[in-house]
mmCIF file of C-alpha atoms in Angstrom:
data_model
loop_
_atom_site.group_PDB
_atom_site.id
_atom_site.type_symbol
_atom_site.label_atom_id
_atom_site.label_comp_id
_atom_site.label_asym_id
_atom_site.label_seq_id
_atom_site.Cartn_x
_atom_site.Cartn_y
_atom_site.Cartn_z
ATOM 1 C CA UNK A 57 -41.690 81.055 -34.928
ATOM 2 C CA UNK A 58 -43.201 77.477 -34.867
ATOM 3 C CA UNK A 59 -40.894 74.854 -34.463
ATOM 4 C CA UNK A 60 -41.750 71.818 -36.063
ATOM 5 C CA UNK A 61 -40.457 68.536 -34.832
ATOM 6 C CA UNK A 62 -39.886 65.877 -37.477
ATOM 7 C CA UNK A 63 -39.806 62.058 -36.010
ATOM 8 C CA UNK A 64 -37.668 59.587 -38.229
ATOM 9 C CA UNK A 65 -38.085 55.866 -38.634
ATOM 10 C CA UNK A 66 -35.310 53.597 -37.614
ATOM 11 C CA UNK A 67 -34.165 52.822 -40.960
ATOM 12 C CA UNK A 68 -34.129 56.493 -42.033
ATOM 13 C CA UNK A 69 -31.724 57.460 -38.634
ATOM 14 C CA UNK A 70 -29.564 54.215 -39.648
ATOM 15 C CA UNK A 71 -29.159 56.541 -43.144
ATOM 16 C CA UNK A 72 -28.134 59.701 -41.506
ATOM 17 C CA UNK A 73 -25.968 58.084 -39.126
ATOM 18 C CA UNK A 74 -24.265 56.355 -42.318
ATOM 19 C CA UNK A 75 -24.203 59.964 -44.373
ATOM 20 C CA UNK A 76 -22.549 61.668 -41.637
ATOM 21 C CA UNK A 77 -20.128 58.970 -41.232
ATOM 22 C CA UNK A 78 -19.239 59.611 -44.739
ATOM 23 C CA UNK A 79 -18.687 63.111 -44.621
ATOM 24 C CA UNK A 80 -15.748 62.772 -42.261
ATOM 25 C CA UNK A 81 -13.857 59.557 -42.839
ATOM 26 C CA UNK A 82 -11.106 60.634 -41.554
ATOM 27 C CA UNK A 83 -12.240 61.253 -38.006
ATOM 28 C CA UNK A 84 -15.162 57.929 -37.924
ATOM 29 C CA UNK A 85 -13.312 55.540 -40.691
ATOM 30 C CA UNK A 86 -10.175 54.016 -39.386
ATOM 31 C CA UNK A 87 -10.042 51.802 -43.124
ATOM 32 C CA UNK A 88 -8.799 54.956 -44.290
ATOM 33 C CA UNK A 89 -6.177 55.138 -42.463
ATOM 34 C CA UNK A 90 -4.796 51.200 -42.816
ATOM 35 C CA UNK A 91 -5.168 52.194 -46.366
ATOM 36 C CA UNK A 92 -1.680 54.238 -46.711
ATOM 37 C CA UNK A 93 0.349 50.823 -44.800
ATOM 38 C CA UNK A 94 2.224 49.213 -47.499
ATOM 39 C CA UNK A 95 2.579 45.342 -46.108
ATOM 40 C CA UNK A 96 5.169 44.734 -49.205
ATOM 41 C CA UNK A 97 7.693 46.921 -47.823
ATOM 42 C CA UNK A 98 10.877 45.272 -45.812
ATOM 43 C CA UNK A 99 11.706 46.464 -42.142
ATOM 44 C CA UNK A 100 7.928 47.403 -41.218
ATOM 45 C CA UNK A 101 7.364 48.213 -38.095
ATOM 46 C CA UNK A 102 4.303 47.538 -35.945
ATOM 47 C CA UNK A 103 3.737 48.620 -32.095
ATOM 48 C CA UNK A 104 4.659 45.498 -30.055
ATOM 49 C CA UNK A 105 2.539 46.596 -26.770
ATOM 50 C CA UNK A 106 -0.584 47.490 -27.485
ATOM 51 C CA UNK A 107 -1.873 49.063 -24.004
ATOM 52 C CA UNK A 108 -5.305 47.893 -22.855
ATOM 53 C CA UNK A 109 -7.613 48.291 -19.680
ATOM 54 C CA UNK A 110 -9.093 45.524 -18.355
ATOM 55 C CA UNK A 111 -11.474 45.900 -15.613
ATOM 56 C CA UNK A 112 -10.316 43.852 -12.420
ATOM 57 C CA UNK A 113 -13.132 42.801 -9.950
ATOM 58 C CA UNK A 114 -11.743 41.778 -6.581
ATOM 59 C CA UNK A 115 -13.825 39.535 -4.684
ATOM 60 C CA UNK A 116 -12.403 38.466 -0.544
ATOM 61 C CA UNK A 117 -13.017 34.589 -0.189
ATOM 62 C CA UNK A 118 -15.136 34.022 2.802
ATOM 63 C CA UNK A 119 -12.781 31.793 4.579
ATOM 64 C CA UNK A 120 -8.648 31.499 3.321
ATOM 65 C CA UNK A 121 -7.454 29.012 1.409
ATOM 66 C CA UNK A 122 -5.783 26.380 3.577
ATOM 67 C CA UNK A 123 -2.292 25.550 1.940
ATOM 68 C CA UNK A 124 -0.518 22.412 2.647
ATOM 69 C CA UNK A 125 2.861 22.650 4.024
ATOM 70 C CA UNK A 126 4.838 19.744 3.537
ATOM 71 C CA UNK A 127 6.973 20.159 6.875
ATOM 72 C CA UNK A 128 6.900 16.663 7.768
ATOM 73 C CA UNK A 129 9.762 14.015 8.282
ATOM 74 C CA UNK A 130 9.954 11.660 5.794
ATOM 75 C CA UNK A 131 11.408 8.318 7.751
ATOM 76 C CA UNK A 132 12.106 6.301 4.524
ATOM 77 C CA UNK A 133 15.012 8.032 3.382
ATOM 78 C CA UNK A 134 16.838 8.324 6.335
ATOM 79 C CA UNK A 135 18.971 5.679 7.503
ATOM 80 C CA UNK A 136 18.676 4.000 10.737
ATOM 81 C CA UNK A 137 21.332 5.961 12.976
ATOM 82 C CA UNK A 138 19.105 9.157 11.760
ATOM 83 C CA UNK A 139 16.203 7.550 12.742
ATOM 84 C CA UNK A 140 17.198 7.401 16.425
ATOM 85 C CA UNK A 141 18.411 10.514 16.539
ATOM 86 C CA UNK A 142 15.013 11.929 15.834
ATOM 87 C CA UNK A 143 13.793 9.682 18.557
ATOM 88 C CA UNK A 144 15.793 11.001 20.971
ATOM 89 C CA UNK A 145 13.737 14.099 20.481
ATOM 90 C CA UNK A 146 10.747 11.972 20.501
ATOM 91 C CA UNK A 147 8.554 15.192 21.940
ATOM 92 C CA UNK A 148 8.714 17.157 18.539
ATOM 93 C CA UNK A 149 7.319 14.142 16.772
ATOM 94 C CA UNK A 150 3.630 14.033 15.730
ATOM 95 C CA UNK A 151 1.794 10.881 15.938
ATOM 96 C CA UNK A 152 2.073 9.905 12.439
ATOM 97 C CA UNK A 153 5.577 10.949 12.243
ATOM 98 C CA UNK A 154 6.553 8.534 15.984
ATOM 99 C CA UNK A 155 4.634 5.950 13.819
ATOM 100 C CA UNK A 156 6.500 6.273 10.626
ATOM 101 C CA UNK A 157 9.796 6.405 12.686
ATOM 102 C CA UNK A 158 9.215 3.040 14.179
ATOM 103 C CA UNK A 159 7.877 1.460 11.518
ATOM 104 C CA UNK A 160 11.027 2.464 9.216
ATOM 105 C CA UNK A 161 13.579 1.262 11.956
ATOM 106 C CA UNK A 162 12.023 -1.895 11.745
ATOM 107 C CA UNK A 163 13.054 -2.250 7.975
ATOM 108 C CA UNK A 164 16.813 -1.356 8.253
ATOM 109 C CA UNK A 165 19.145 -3.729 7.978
ATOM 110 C CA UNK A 166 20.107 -5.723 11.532
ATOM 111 C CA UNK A 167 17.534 -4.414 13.394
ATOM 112 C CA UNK A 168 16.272 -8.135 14.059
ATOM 113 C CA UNK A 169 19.488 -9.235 15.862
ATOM 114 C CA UNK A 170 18.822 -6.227 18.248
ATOM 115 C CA UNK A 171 16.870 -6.327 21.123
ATOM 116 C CA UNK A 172 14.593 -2.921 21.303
ATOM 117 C CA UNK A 173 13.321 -3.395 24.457
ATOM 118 C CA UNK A 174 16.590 -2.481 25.923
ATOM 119 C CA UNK A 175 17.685 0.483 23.822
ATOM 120 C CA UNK A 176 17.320 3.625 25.705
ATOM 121 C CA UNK A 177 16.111 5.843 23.104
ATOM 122 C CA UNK A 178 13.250 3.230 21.343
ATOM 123 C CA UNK A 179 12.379 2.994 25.603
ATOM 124 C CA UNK A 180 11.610 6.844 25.446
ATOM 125 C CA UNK A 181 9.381 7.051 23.031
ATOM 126 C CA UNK A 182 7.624 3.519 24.490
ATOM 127 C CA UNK A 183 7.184 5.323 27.379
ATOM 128 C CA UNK A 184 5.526 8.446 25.697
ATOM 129 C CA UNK A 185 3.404 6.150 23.808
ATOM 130 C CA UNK A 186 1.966 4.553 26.412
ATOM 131 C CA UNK A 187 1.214 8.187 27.798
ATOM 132 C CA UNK A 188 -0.732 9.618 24.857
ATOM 133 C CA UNK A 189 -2.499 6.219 23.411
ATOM 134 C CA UNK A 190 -5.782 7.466 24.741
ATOM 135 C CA UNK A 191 -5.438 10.641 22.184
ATOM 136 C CA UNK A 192 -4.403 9.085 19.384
ATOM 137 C CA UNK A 193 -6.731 8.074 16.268
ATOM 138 C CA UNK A 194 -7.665 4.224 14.937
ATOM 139 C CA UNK A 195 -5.011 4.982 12.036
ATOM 140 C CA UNK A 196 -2.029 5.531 14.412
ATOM 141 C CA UNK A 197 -2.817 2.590 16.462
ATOM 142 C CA UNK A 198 -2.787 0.409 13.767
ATOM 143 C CA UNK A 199 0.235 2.288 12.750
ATOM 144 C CA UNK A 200 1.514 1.376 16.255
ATOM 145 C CA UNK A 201 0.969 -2.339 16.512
ATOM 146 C CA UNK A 202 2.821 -3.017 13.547
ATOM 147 C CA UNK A 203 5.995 -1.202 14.990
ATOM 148 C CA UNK A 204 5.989 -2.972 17.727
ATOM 149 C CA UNK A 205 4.711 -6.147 16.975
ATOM 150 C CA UNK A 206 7.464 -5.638 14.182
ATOM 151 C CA UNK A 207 10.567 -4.303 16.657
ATOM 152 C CA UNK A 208 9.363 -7.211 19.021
ATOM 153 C CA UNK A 209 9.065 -4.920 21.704
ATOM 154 C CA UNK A 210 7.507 -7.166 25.378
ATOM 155 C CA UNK A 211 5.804 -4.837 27.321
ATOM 156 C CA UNK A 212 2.731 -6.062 29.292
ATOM 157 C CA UNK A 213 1.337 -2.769 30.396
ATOM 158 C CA UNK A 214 1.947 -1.237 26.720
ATOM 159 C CA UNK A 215 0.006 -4.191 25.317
ATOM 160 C CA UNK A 216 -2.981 -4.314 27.639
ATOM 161 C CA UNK A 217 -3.255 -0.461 27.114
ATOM 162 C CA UNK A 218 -3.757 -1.259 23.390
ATOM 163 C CA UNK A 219 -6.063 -4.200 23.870
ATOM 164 C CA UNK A 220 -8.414 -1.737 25.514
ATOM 165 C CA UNK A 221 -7.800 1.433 22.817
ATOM 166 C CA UNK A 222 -8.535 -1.717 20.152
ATOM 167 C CA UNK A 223 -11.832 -2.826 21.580
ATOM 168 C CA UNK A 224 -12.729 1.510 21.558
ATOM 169 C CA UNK A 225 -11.967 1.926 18.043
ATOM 170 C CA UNK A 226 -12.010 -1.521 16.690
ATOM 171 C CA UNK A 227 -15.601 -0.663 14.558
ATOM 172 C CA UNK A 228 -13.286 1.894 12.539
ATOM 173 C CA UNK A 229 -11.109 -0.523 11.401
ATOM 174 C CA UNK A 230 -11.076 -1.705 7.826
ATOM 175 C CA UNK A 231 -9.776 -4.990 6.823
ATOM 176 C CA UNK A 232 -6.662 -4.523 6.052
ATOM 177 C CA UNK A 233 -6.056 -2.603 9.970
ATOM 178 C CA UNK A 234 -8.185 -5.326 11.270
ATOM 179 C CA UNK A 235 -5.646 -7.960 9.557
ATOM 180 C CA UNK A 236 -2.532 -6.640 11.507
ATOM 181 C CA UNK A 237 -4.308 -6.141 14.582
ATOM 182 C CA UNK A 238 -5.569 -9.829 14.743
ATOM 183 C CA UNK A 239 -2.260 -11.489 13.734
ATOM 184 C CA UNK A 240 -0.254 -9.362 16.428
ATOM 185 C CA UNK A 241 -1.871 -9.493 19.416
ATOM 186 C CA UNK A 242 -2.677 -13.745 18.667
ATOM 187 C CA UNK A 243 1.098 -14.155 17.624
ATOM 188 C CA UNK A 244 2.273 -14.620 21.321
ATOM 189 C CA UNK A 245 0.140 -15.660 23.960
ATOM 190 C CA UNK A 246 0.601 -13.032 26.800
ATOM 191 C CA UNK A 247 -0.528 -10.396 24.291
ATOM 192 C CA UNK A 248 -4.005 -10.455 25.430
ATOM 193 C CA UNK A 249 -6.609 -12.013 27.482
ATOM 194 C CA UNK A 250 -8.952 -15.168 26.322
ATOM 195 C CA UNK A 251 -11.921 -12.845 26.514
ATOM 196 C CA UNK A 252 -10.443 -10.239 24.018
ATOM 197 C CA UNK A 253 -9.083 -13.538 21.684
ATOM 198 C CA UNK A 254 -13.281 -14.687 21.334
ATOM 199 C CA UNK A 255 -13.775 -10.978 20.532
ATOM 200 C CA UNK A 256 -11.665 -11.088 17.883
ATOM 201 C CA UNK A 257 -12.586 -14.649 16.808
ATOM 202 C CA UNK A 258 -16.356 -13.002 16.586
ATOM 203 C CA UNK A 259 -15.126 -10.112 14.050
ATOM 204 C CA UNK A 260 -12.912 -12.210 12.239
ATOM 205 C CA UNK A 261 -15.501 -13.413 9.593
ATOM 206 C CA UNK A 262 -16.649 -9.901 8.692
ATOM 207 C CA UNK A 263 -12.935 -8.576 7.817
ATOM 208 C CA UNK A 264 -12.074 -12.209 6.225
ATOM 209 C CA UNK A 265 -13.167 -12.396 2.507
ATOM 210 C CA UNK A 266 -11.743 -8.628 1.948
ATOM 211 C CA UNK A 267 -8.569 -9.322 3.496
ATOM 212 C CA UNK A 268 -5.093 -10.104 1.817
ATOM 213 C CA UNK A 269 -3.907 -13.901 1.229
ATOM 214 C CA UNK A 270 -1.103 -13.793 3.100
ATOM 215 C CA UNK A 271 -3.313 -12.505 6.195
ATOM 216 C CA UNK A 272 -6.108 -14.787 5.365
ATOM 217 C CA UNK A 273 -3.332 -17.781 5.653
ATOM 218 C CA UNK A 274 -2.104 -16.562 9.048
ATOM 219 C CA UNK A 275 -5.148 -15.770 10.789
ATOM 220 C CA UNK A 276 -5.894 -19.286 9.774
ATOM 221 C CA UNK A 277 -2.509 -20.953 11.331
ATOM 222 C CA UNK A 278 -2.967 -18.487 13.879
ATOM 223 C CA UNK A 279 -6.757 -20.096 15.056
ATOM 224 C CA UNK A 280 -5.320 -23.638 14.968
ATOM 225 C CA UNK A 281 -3.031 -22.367 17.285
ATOM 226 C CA UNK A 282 -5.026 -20.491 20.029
ATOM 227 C CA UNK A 283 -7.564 -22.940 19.204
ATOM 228 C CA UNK A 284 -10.173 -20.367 17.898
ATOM 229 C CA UNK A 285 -11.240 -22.860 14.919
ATOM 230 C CA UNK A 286 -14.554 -23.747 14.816
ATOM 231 C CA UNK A 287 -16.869 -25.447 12.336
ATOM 232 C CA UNK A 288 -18.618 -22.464 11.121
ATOM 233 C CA UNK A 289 -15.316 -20.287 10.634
ATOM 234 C CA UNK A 290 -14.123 -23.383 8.837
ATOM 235 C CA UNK A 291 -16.452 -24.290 6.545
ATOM 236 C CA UNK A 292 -18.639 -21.273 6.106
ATOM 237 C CA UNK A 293 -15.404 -19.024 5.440
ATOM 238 C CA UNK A 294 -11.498 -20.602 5.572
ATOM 239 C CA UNK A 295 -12.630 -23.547 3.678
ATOM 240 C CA UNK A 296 -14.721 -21.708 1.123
ATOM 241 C CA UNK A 297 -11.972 -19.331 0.479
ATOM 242 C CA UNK A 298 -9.571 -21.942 -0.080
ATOM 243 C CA UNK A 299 -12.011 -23.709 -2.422
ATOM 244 C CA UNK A 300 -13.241 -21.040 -4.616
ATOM 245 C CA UNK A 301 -9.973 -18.724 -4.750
ATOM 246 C CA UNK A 302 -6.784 -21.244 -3.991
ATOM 247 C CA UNK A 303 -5.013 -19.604 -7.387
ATOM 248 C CA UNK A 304 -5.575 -16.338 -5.848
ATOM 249 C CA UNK A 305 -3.517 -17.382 -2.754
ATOM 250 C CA UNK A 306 -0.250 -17.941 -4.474
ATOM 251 C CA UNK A 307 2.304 -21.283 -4.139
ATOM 252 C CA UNK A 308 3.592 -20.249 -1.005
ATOM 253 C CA UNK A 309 0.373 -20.205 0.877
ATOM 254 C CA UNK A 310 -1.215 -22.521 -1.012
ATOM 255 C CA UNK A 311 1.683 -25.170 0.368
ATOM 256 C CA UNK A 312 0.992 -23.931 4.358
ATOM 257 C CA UNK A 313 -2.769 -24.426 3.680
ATOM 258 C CA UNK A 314 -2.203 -27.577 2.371
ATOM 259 C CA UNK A 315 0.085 -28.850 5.282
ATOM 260 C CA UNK A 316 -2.586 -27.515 7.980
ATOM 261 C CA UNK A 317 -5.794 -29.327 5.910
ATOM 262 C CA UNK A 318 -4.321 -33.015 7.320
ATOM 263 C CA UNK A 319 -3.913 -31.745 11.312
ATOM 264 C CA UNK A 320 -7.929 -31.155 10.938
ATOM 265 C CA UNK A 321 -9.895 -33.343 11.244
ATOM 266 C CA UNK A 322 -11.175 -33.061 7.355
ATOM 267 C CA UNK A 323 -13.374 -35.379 5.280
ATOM 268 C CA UNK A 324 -12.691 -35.147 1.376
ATOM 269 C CA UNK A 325 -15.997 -36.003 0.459
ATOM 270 C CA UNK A 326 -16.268 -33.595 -2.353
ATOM 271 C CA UNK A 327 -12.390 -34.263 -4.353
ATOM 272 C CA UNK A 328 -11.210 -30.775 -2.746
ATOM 273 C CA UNK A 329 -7.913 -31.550 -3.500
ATOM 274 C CA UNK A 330 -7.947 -32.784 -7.153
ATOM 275 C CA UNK A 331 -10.685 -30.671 -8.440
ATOM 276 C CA UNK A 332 -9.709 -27.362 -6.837
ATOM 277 C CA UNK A 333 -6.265 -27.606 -5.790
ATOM 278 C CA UNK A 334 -4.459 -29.733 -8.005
ATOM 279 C CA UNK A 335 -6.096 -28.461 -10.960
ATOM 280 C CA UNK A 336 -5.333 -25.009 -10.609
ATOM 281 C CA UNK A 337 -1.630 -25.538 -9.660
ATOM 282 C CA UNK A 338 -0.736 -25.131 -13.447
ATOM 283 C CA UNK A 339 -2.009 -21.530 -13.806
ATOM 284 C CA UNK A 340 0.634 -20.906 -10.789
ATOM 285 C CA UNK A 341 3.081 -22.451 -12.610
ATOM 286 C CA UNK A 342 4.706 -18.915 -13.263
ATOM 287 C CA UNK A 343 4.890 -17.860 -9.828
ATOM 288 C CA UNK A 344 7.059 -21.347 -8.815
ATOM 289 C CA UNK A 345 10.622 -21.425 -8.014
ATOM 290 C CA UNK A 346 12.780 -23.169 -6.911
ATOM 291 C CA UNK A 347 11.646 -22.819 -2.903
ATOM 292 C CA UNK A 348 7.688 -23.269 -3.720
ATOM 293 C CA UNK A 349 8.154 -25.592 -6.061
ATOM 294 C CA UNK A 350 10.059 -27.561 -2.689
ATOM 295 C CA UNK A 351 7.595 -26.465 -0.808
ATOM 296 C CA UNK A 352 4.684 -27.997 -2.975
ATOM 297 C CA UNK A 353 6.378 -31.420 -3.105
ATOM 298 C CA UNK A 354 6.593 -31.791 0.263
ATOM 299 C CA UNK A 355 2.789 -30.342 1.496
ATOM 300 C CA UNK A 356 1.471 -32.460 -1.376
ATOM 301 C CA UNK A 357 3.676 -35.847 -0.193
ATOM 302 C CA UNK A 358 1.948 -34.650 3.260
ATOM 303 C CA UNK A 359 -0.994 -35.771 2.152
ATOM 304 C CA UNK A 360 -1.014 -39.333 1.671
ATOM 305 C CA UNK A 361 -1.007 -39.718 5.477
ATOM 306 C CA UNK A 362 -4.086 -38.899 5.907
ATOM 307 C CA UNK A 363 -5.351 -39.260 2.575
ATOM 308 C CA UNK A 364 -4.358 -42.377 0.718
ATOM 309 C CA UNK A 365 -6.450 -42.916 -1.529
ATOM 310 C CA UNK A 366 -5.766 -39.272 -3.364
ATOM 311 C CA UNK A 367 -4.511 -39.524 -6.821
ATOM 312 C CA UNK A 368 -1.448 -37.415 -6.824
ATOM 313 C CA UNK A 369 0.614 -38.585 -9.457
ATOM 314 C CA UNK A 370 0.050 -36.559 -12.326
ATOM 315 C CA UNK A 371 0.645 -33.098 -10.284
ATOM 316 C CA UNK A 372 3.695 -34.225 -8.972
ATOM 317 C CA UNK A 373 5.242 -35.543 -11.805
ATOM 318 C CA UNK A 374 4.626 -31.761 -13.284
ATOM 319 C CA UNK A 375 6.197 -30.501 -10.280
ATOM 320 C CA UNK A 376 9.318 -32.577 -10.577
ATOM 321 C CA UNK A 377 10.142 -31.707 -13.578
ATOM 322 C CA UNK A 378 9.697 -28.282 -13.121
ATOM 323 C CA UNK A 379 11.996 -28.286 -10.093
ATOM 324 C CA UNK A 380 14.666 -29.878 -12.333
ATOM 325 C CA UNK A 381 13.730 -27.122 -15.081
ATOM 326 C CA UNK A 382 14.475 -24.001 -12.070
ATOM 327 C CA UNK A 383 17.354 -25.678 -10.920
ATOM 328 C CA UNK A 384 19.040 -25.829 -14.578
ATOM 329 C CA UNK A 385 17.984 -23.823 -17.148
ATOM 330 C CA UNK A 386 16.091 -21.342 -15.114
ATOM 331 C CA UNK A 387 19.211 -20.614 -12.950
ATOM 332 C CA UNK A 388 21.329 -20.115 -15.958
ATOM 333 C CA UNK A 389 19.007 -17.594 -17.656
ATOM 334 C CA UNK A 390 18.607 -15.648 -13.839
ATOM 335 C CA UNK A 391 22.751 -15.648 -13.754
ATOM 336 C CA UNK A 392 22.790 -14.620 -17.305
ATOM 337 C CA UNK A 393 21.353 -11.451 -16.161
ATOM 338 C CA UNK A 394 23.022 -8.066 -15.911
ATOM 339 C CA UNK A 395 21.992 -7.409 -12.459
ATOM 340 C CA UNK A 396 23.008 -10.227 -11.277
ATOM 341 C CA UNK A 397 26.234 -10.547 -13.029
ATOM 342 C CA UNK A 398 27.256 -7.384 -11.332
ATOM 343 C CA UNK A 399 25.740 -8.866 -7.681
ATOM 344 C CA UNK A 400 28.558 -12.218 -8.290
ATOM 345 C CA UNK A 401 31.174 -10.228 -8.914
ATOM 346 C CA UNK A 402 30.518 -7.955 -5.323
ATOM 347 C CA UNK A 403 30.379 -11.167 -3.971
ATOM 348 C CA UNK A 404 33.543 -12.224 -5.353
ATOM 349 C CA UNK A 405 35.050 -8.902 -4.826
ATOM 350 C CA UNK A 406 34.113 -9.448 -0.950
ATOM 351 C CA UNK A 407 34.990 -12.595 -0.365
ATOM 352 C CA UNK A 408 38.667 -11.987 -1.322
ATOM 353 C CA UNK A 409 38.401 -8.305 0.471
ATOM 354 C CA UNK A 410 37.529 -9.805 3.866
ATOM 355 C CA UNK A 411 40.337 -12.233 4.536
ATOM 356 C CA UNK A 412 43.176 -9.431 3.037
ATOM 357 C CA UNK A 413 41.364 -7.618 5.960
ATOM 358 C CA UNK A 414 41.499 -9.408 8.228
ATOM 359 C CA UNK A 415 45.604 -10.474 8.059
#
């Protein structure tokens, strides 16, 4: 018997496939069965889980995820009693953590009427410092010289053992590092030697422009003192600072500058004062209180010293009526306020509490 093998087109298997779907709807057509559902009817009830498989591919991470754990001592919201009690266990501290210690002891309330260097605990940790200063990084001796510098903590053999961990790492320091580094060890003069003082006088100018005004205006007192001033670092930086970027500097800084500029010997050949600085005191004039406002009056007064012929008039008639304005009105709208409403009456509150006490 010959079998005979028909071949179909697509289009004509696409038709059987469709005729044999037909033939059996209720086993290939699942319309027919939605058909019979009623979606009028109240209380109809549908499966709430429908069960699915997903396929799950598990793939093993070449190296583990490193989670932080946030195990460490934070100094700020402990007081200062709690403070030394972790420094008694100064051992269990990590670097940043002995850093972040200090640093926060240095902001409680009293610590400037005590003297550090003789508390046993704060001695301790000195002592440990000194010991592991070679290991630490750039950060935590930054970190370092600001607590003690801060604590006012006089120890020779601590200080040269930073002077020579500075001049190491000292190329890692940013600006703002650099800042604190420069006014702390030049602060006192047994900090460090003359050589190490010409160092920093040579690295000064790179930090300078990036720094902060209110370390830009002490590493400039702080050259007039040590005598580190020269005529390039004066005209080709301080001076050009001071020039182009006095309202950036703030009334407070802006008064010490101006009561250093007559000590130099300065030449106002180019109306420095008037054009730059006496100009741009106005656009200050929201940042003045009472105490710059002072503070202006006198620097400017200062002036006429040295400079006589400067026409100063104008700038401080502004100022004195301004001081008359913070000393009246502006003092009535501060006490006006609720927080400070609330500060006068502790301060009444106390003042009658402490003599009851005291009988």
């Amino acid at each position: 018997m010959l079998k005979i093998q028909i071949e179909y087109s697509a289009n004509q298997k696409r038709r059987l496939q469709i005729k044999k779907y037909k033939s059996q709807p209720e086993k290939y057509r699942l319309t027919s069965r939605i058909r019979n559902i009623d979606l009028t009817k109240p209380n109809l009830v549908f499966p709430l889980n429908i069960p699915l498989k997903f396929r799950y591919i598990y793939r093993p991470q070449k190296h583990p995820i490193n989670v932080a754990f946030h195990d460490y001592i934070n100094f700020k919201l402990l007081s200062g009693n709690e403070i030394l009690l972790y420094l008694e266990q100064y051992k269990n501290l990590r670097p940043s953590e002995l850093c972040s210690a200090l640093i926060e002891l240095s902001r409680r309330e009293g610590s400037s009427d005590i003297d550090w260097n003789k508390h046993e605990w704060v001695n301790q940790t000195i002592q440990h410092v000194k010991q592991m200063l070679p290991q630490y990084s750039s950060s935590v001796v930054t970190y370092i010289i600001i607590a003690i510098q801060r604590l006012k903590i006089e120890d020779d053999e601590l200080w040269n053992k930073i002077q020579t961990q500075v001049e190491k790492c000292y190329p890692k320091f940013n600006h703002k590092a650099f800042g604190y580094c420069f006014i702390a060890f030049l602060e006192k003069e047994n900090r460090c030697t003359e050589e190490f003082k010409n160092k920093l006088q040579e690295l000064l100018p790179i930090h300078l422009h990036q720094m902060t005004p209110n370390h830009v205006t002490q590493c400039f007192e702080l050259c007039i003192q040590n005598n580190l001033l020269n005529e390039y670092l004066f005209e080709q930086h301080f001076h050009m600072l001071f020039w182009r970027r006095n309202v950036w500097f703030g009334p407070e800084n802006i008064a010490k500058m101006l009561t250093i500029y007559p000590k130099l010997n300065f030449v106002d050949n180019i109306n420095f004062f008037e054009d730059a600085i006496f100009a741009n005191i106005p656009k200050i004039m929201n940042q003045l209180n009472e105490n710059n406002t002072k503070m202006l009056i006198d620097a400017i007064n200062g002036l006429q010293s040295k400079y006589p012929d400067l026409k100063d008039g104008k700038i401080l008639k502004t100022l004195n009526s301004h001081l008359v304005f913070c000393q009246t009105k502006l003092k009535t709208i501060e006490n006006a306020k609720f927080y400070n409403i609330v500060l006068n009456d502790f301060q009444k509150y106390r003042e009658q509490y402490n003599p009851q006490q005291q009988q």
